[in-house]
PDB file of C-alpha atoms in Angstrom:
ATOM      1  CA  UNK A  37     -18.479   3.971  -5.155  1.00 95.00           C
ATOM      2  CA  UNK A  38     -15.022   5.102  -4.330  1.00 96.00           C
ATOM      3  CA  UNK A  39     -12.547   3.908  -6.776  1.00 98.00           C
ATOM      4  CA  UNK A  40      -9.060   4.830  -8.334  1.00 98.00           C
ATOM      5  CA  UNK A  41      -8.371   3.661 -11.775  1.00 98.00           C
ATOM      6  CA  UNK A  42      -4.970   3.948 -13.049  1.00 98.00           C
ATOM      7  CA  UNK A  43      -3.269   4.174 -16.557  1.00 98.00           C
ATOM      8  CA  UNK A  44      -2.432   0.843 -18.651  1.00 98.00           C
ATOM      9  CA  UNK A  45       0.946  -0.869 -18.642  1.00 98.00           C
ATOM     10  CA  UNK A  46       4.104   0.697 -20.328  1.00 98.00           C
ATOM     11  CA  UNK A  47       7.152  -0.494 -21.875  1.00 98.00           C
ATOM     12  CA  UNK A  48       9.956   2.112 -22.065  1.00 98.00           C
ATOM     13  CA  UNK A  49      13.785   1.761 -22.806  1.00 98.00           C
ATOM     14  CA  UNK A  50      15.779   3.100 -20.243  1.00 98.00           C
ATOM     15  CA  UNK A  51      16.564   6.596 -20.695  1.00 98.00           C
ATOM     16  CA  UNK A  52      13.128   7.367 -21.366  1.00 98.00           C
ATOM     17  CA  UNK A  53      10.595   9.614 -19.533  1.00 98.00           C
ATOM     18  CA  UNK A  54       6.951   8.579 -18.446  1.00 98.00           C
ATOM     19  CA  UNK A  55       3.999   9.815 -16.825  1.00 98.00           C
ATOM     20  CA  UNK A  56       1.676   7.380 -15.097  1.00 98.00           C
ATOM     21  CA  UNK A  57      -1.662   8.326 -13.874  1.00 98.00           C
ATOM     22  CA  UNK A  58      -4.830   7.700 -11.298  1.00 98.00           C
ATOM     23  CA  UNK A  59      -8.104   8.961 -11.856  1.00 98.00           C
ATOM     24  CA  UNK A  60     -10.453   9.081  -8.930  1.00 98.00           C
ATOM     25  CA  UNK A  61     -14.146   9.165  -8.623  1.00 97.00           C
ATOM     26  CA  UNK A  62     -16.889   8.706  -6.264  1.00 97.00           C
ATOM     27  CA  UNK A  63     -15.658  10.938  -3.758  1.00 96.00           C
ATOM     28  CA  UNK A  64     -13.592  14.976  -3.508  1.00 96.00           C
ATOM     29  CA  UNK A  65     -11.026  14.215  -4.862  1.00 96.00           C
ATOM     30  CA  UNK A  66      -9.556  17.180  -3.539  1.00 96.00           C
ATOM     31  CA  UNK A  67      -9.983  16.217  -0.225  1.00 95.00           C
ATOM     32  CA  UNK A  68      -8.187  13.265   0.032  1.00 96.00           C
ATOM     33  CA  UNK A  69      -4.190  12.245  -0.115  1.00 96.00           C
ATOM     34  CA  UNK A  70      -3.022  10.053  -2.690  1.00 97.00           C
ATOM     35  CA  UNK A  71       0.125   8.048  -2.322  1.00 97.00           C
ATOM     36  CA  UNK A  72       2.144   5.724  -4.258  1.00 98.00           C
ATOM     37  CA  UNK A  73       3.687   2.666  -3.573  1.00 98.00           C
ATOM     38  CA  UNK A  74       5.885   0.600  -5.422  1.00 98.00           C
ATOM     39  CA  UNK A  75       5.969  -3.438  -5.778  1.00 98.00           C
ATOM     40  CA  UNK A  76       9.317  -4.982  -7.436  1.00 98.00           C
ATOM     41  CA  UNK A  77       8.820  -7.709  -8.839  1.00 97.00           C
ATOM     42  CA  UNK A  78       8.396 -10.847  -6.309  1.00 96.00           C
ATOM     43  CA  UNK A  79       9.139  -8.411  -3.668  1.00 97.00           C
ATOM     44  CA  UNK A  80       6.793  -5.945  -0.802  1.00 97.00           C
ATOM     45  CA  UNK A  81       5.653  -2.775  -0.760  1.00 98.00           C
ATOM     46  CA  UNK A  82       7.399   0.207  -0.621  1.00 98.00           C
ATOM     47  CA  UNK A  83       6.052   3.379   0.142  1.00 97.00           C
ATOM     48  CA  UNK A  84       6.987   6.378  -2.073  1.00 98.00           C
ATOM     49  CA  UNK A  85       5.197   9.793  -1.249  1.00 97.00           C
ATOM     50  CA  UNK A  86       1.708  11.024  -1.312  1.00 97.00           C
ATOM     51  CA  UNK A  87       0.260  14.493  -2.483  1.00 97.00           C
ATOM     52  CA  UNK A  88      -2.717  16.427  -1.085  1.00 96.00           C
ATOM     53  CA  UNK A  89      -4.496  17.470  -4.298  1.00 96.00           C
ATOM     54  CA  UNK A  90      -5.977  20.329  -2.915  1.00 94.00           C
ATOM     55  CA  UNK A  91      -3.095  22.192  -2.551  1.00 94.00           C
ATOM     56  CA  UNK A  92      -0.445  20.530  -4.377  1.00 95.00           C
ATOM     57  CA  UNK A  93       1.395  19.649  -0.753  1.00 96.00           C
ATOM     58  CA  UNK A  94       3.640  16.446  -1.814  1.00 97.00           C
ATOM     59  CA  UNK A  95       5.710  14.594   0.563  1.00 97.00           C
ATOM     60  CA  UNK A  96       8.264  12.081  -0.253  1.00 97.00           C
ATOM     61  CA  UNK A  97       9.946   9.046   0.793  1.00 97.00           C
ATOM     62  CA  UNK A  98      13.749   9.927   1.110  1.00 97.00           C
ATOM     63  CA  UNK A  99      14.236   6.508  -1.025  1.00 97.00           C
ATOM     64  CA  UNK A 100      12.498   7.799  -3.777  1.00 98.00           C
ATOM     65  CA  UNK A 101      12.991  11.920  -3.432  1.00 97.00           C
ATOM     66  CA  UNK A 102      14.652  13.157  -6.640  1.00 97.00           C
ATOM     67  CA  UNK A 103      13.905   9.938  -8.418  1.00 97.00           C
ATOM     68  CA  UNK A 104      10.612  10.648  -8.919  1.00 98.00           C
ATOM     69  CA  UNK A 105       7.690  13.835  -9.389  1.00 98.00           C
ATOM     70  CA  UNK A 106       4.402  13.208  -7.231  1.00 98.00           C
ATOM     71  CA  UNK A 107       1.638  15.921  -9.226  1.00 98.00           C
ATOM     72  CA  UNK A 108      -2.284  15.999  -9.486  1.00 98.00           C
ATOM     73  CA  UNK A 109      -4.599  18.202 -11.432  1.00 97.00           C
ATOM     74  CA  UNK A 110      -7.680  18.506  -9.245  1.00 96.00           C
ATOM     75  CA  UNK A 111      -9.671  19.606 -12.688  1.00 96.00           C
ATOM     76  CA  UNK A 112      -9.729  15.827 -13.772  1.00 97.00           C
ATOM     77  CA  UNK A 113      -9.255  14.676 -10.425  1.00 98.00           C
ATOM     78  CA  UNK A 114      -5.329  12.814 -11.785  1.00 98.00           C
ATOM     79  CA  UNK A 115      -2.453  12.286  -9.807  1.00 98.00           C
ATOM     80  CA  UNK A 116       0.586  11.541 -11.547  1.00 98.00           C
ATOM     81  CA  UNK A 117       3.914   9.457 -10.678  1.00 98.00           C
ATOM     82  CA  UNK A 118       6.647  10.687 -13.473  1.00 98.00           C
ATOM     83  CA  UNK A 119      10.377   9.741 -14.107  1.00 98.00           C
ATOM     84  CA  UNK A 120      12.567  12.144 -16.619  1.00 98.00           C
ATOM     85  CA  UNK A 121      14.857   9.319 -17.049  1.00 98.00           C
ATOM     86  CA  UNK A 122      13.990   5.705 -16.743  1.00 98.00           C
ATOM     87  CA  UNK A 123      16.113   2.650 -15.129  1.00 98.00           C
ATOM     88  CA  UNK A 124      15.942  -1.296 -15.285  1.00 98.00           C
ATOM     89  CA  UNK A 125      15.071  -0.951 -11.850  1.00 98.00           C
ATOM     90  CA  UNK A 126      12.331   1.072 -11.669  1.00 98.00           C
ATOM     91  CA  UNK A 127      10.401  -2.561 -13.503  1.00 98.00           C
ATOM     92  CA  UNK A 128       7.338  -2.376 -10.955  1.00 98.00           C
ATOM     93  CA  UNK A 129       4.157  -2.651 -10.279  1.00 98.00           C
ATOM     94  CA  UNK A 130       2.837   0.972  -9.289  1.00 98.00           C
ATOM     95  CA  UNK A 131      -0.200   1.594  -7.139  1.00 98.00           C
ATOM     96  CA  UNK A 132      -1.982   4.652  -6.144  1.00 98.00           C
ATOM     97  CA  UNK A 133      -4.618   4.558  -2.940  1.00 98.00           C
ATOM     98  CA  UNK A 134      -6.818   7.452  -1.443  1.00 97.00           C
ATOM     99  CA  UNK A 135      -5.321   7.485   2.350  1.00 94.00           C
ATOM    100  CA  UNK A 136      -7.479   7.624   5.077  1.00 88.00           C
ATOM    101  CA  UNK A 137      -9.892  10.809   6.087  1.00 84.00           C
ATOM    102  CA  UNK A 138      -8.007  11.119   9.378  1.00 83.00           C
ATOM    103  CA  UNK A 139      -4.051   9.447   9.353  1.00 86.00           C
ATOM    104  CA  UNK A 140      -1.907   7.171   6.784  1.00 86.00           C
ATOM    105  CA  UNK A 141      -3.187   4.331   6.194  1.00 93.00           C
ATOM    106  CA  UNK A 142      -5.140   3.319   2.332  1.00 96.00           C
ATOM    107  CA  UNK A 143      -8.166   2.592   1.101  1.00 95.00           C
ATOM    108  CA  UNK A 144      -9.062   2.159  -1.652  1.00 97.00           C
ATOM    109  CA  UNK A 145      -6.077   1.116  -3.951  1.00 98.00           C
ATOM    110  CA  UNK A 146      -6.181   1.314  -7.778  1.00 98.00           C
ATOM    111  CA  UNK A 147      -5.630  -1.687  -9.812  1.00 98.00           C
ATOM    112  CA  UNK A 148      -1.670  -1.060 -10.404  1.00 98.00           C
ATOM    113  CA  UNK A 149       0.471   0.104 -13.393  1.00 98.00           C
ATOM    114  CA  UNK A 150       3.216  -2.130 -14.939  1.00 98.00           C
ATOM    115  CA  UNK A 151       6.322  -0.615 -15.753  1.00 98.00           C
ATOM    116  CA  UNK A 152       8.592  -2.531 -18.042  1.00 98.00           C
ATOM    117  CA  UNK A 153      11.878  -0.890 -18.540  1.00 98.00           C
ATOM    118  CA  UNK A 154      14.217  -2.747 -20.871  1.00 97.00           C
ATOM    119  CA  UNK A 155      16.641  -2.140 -23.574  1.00 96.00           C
TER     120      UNK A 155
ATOM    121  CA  UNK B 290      12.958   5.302   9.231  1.00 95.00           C
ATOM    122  CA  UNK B 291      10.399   3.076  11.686  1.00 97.00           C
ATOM    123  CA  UNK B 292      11.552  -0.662  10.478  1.00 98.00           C
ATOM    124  CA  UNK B 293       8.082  -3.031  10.337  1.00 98.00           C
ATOM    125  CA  UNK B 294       9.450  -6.539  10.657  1.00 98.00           C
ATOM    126  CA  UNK B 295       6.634  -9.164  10.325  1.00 98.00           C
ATOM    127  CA  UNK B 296       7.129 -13.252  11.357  1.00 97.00           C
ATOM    128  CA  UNK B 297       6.520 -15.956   9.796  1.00 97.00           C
ATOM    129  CA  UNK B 298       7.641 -14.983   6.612  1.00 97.00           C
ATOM    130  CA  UNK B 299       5.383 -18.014   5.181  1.00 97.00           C
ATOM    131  CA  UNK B 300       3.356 -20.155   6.879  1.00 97.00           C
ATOM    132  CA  UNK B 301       1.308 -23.493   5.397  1.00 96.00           C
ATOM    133  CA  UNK B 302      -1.975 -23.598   6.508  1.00 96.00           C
ATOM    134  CA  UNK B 303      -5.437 -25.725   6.354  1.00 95.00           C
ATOM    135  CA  UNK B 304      -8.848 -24.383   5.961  1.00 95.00           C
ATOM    136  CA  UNK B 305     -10.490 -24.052   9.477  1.00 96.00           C
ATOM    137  CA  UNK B 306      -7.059 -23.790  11.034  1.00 96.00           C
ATOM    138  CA  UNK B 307      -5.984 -20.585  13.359  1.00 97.00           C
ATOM    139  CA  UNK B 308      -3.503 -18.645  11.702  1.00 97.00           C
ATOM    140  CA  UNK B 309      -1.126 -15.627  13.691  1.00 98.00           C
ATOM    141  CA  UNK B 310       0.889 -13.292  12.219  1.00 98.00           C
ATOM    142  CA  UNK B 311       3.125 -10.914  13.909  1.00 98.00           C
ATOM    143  CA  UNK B 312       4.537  -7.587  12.845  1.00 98.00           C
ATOM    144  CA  UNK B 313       6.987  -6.033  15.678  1.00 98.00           C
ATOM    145  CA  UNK B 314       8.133  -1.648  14.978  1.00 98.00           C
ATOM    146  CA  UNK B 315      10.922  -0.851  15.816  1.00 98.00           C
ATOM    147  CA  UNK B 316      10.075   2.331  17.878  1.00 98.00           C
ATOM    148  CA  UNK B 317       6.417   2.587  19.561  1.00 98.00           C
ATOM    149  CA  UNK B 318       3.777   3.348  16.959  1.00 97.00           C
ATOM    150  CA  UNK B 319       1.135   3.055  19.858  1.00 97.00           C
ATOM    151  CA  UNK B 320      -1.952   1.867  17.742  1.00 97.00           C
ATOM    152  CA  UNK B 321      -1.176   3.534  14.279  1.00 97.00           C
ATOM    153  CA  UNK B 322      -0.938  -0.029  12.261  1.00 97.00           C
ATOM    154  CA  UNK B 323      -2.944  -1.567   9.666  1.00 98.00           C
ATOM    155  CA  UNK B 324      -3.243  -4.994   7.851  1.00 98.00           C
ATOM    156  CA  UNK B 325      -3.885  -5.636   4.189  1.00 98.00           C
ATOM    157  CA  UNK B 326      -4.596  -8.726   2.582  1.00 98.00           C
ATOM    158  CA  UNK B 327      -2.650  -9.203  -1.420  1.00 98.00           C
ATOM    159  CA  UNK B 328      -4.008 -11.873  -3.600  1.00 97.00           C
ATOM    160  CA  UNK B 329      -1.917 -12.266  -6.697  1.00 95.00           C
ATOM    161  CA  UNK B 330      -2.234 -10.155  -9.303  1.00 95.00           C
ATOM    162  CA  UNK B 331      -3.940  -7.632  -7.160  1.00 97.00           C
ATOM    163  CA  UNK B 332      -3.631  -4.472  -5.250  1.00 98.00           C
ATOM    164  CA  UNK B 333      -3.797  -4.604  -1.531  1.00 98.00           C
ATOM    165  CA  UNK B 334      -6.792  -4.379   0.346  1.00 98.00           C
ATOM    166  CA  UNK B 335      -6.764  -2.916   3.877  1.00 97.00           C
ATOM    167  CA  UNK B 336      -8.316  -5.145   6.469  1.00 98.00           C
ATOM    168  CA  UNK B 337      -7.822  -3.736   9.956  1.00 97.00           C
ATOM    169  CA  UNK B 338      -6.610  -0.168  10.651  1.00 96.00           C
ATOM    170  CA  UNK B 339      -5.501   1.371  14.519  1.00 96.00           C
ATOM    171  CA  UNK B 340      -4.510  -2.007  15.057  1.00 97.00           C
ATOM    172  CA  UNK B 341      -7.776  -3.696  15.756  1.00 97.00           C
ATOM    173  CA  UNK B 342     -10.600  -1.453  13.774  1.00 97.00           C
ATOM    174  CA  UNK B 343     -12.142  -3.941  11.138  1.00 97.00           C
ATOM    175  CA  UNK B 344     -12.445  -2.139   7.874  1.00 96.00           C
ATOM    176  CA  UNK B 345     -16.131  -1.985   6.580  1.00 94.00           C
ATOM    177  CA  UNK B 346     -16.921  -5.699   4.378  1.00 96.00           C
ATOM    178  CA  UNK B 347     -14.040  -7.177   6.088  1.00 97.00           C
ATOM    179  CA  UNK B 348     -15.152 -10.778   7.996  1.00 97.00           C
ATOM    180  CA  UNK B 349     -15.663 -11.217  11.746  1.00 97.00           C
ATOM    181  CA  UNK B 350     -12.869 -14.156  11.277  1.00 97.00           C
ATOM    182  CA  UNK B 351      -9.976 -11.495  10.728  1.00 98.00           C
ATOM    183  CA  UNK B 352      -9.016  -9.673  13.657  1.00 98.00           C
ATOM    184  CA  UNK B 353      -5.909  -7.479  14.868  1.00 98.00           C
ATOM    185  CA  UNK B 354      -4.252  -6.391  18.336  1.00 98.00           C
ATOM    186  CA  UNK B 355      -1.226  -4.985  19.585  1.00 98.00           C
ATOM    187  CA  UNK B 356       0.157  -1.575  20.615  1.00 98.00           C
ATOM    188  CA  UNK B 357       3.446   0.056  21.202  1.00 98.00           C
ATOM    189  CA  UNK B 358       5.989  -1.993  18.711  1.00 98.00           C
ATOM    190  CA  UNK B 359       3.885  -5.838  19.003  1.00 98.00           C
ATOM    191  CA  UNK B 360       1.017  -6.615  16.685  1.00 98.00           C
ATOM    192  CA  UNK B 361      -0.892  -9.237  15.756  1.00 98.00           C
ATOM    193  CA  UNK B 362      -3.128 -10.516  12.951  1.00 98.00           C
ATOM    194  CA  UNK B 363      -5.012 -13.608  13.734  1.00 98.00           C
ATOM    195  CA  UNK B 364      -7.539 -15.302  11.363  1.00 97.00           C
ATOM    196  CA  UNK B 365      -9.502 -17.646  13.642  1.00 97.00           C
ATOM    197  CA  UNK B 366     -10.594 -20.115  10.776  1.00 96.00           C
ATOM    198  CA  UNK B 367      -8.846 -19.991   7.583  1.00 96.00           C
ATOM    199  CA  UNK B 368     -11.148 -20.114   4.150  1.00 96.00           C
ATOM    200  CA  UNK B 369      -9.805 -20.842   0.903  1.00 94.00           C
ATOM    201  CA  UNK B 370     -10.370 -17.219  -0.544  1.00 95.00           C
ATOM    202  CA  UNK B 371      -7.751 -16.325   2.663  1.00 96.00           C
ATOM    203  CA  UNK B 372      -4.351 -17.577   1.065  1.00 93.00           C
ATOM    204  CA  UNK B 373      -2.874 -14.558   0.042  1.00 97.00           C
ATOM    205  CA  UNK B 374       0.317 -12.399   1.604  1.00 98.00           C
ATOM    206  CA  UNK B 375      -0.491 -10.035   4.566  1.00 98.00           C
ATOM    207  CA  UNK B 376       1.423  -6.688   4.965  1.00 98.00           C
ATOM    208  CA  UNK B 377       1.426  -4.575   8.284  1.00 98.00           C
ATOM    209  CA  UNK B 378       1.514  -1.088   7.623  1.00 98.00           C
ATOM    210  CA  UNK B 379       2.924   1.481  10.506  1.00 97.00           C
ATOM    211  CA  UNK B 380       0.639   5.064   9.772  1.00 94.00           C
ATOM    212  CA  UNK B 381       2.735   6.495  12.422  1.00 95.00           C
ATOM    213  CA  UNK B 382       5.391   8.885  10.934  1.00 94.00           C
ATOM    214  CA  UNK B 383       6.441   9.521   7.555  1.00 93.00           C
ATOM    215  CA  UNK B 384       8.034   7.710   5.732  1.00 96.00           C
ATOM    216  CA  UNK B 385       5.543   5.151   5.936  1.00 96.00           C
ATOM    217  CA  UNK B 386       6.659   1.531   5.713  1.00 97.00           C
ATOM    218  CA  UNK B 387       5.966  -1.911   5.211  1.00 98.00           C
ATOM    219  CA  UNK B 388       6.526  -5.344   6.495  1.00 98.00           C
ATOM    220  CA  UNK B 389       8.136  -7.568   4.334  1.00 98.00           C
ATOM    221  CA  UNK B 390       5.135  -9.826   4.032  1.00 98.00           C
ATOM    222  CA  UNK B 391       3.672 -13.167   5.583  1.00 98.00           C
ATOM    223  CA  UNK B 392       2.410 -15.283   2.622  1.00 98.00           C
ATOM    224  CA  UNK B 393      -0.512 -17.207   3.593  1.00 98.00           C
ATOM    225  CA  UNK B 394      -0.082 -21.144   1.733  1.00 95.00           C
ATOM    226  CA  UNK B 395      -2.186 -24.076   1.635  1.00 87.00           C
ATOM    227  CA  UNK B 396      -0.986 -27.297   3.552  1.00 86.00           C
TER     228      UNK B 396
END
């Protein structure tokens, strides 16, 4: 079975740094894109970049470039979503999902990551 | 950016009714769209990809057409597990976006 499974939920103070992560299995992982998407609170989807782990090849969302680093390590098959300096509004709910063999669109998704930034 | 603007925003619903959705690109994505279904306090699940492809486990009562910058996602006879929010997708060009949503609520 194909499946992402993604770190537990954090509480940081703004300011702070944080790495979040997705672990895949059940398939190459290095074969596959994985993007990110983010999920305010009450609010859509956004999309914010995806990374080929075979190669390291990261794209991003102009929205999100600079605001965030998109890295794997295809020796635990991991991608990563980091921020070197935390907001109040970067509070969301952070997927991963394994894009399509052929174009951009996702399946599967992992379960989601809570951030909770807050003084 | 291609914008992804989807309509109704809500719509109240009973089981065994017909339900549409529409999602409507602002350039022509020709057939690169896809549907997911979000249940609360879940992640999205991808329903119908190139517009009208069913994704594998996905039932015969969800369906999706459209090309160009129209699309639509019609359940033909709404179940209780299919109040959720629906999101069209557009896999044409990056950055990839999102509709804002069409919550799915029971009448």
């Amino acid at each position: 079975e194909v499946q992402l499974v993604q770190s537990g939920a954090e509480v940081k103070k703004p300011g702070e740094s944080l790495k979040i992560s997705c672990k895949g299995s059940g398939y190459s992982f290095t074969n596959y894109w994985i993007g990110w998407v983010r999920q305010m609170p009450g609010k859509g989807l956004e999309w914010m970049g995806i990374i080929y782990p075979g190669d390291s090849d990261t794209r991003y969302s102009p929205s999100f470039q600079g605001q965030v680093t998109i890295s794997a390590d295809k020796s635990i098959s991991t991608a990563y979503l980091q921020w070197s300096s935390l907001k109040a509004s970067d509070t969301a709910m952070y997927y991963c999902a394994r894009r399509s063999a052929t174009t951009e669109w996702f399946d599967p998704w992992g379960q989601g990551t809570l951030v909770t930034v807050s003084s | 950016d291609i914008q992804m603007t989807q309509s109704p925003s809500s719509v109240s619903a009973s089981v065994g009714d017909r339900v549409t959705i529409t999602c409507r690109a602002s350039q022509d994505i020709s057939t690169w769209l896809a549907w997911y279904q979000q249940k609360p306090g879940t992640a999205p699940k991808l329903l119908i990809y190139a517009a009208s492809s069913l994704q594998s486990g996905v039932p015969s009562r969800y369906s999706g057409s459209g090309s160009g910058t129209d699309f639509t996602l019609t359940i033909s006879s709404l179940q209780p597990e299919d109040f959720a929010t629906y999101y069209c997708q557009q896999a044409n060009s990056l950055p990839l976006t999102f509709g804002g949503g069409t919550k799915v609520e029971i009448k």
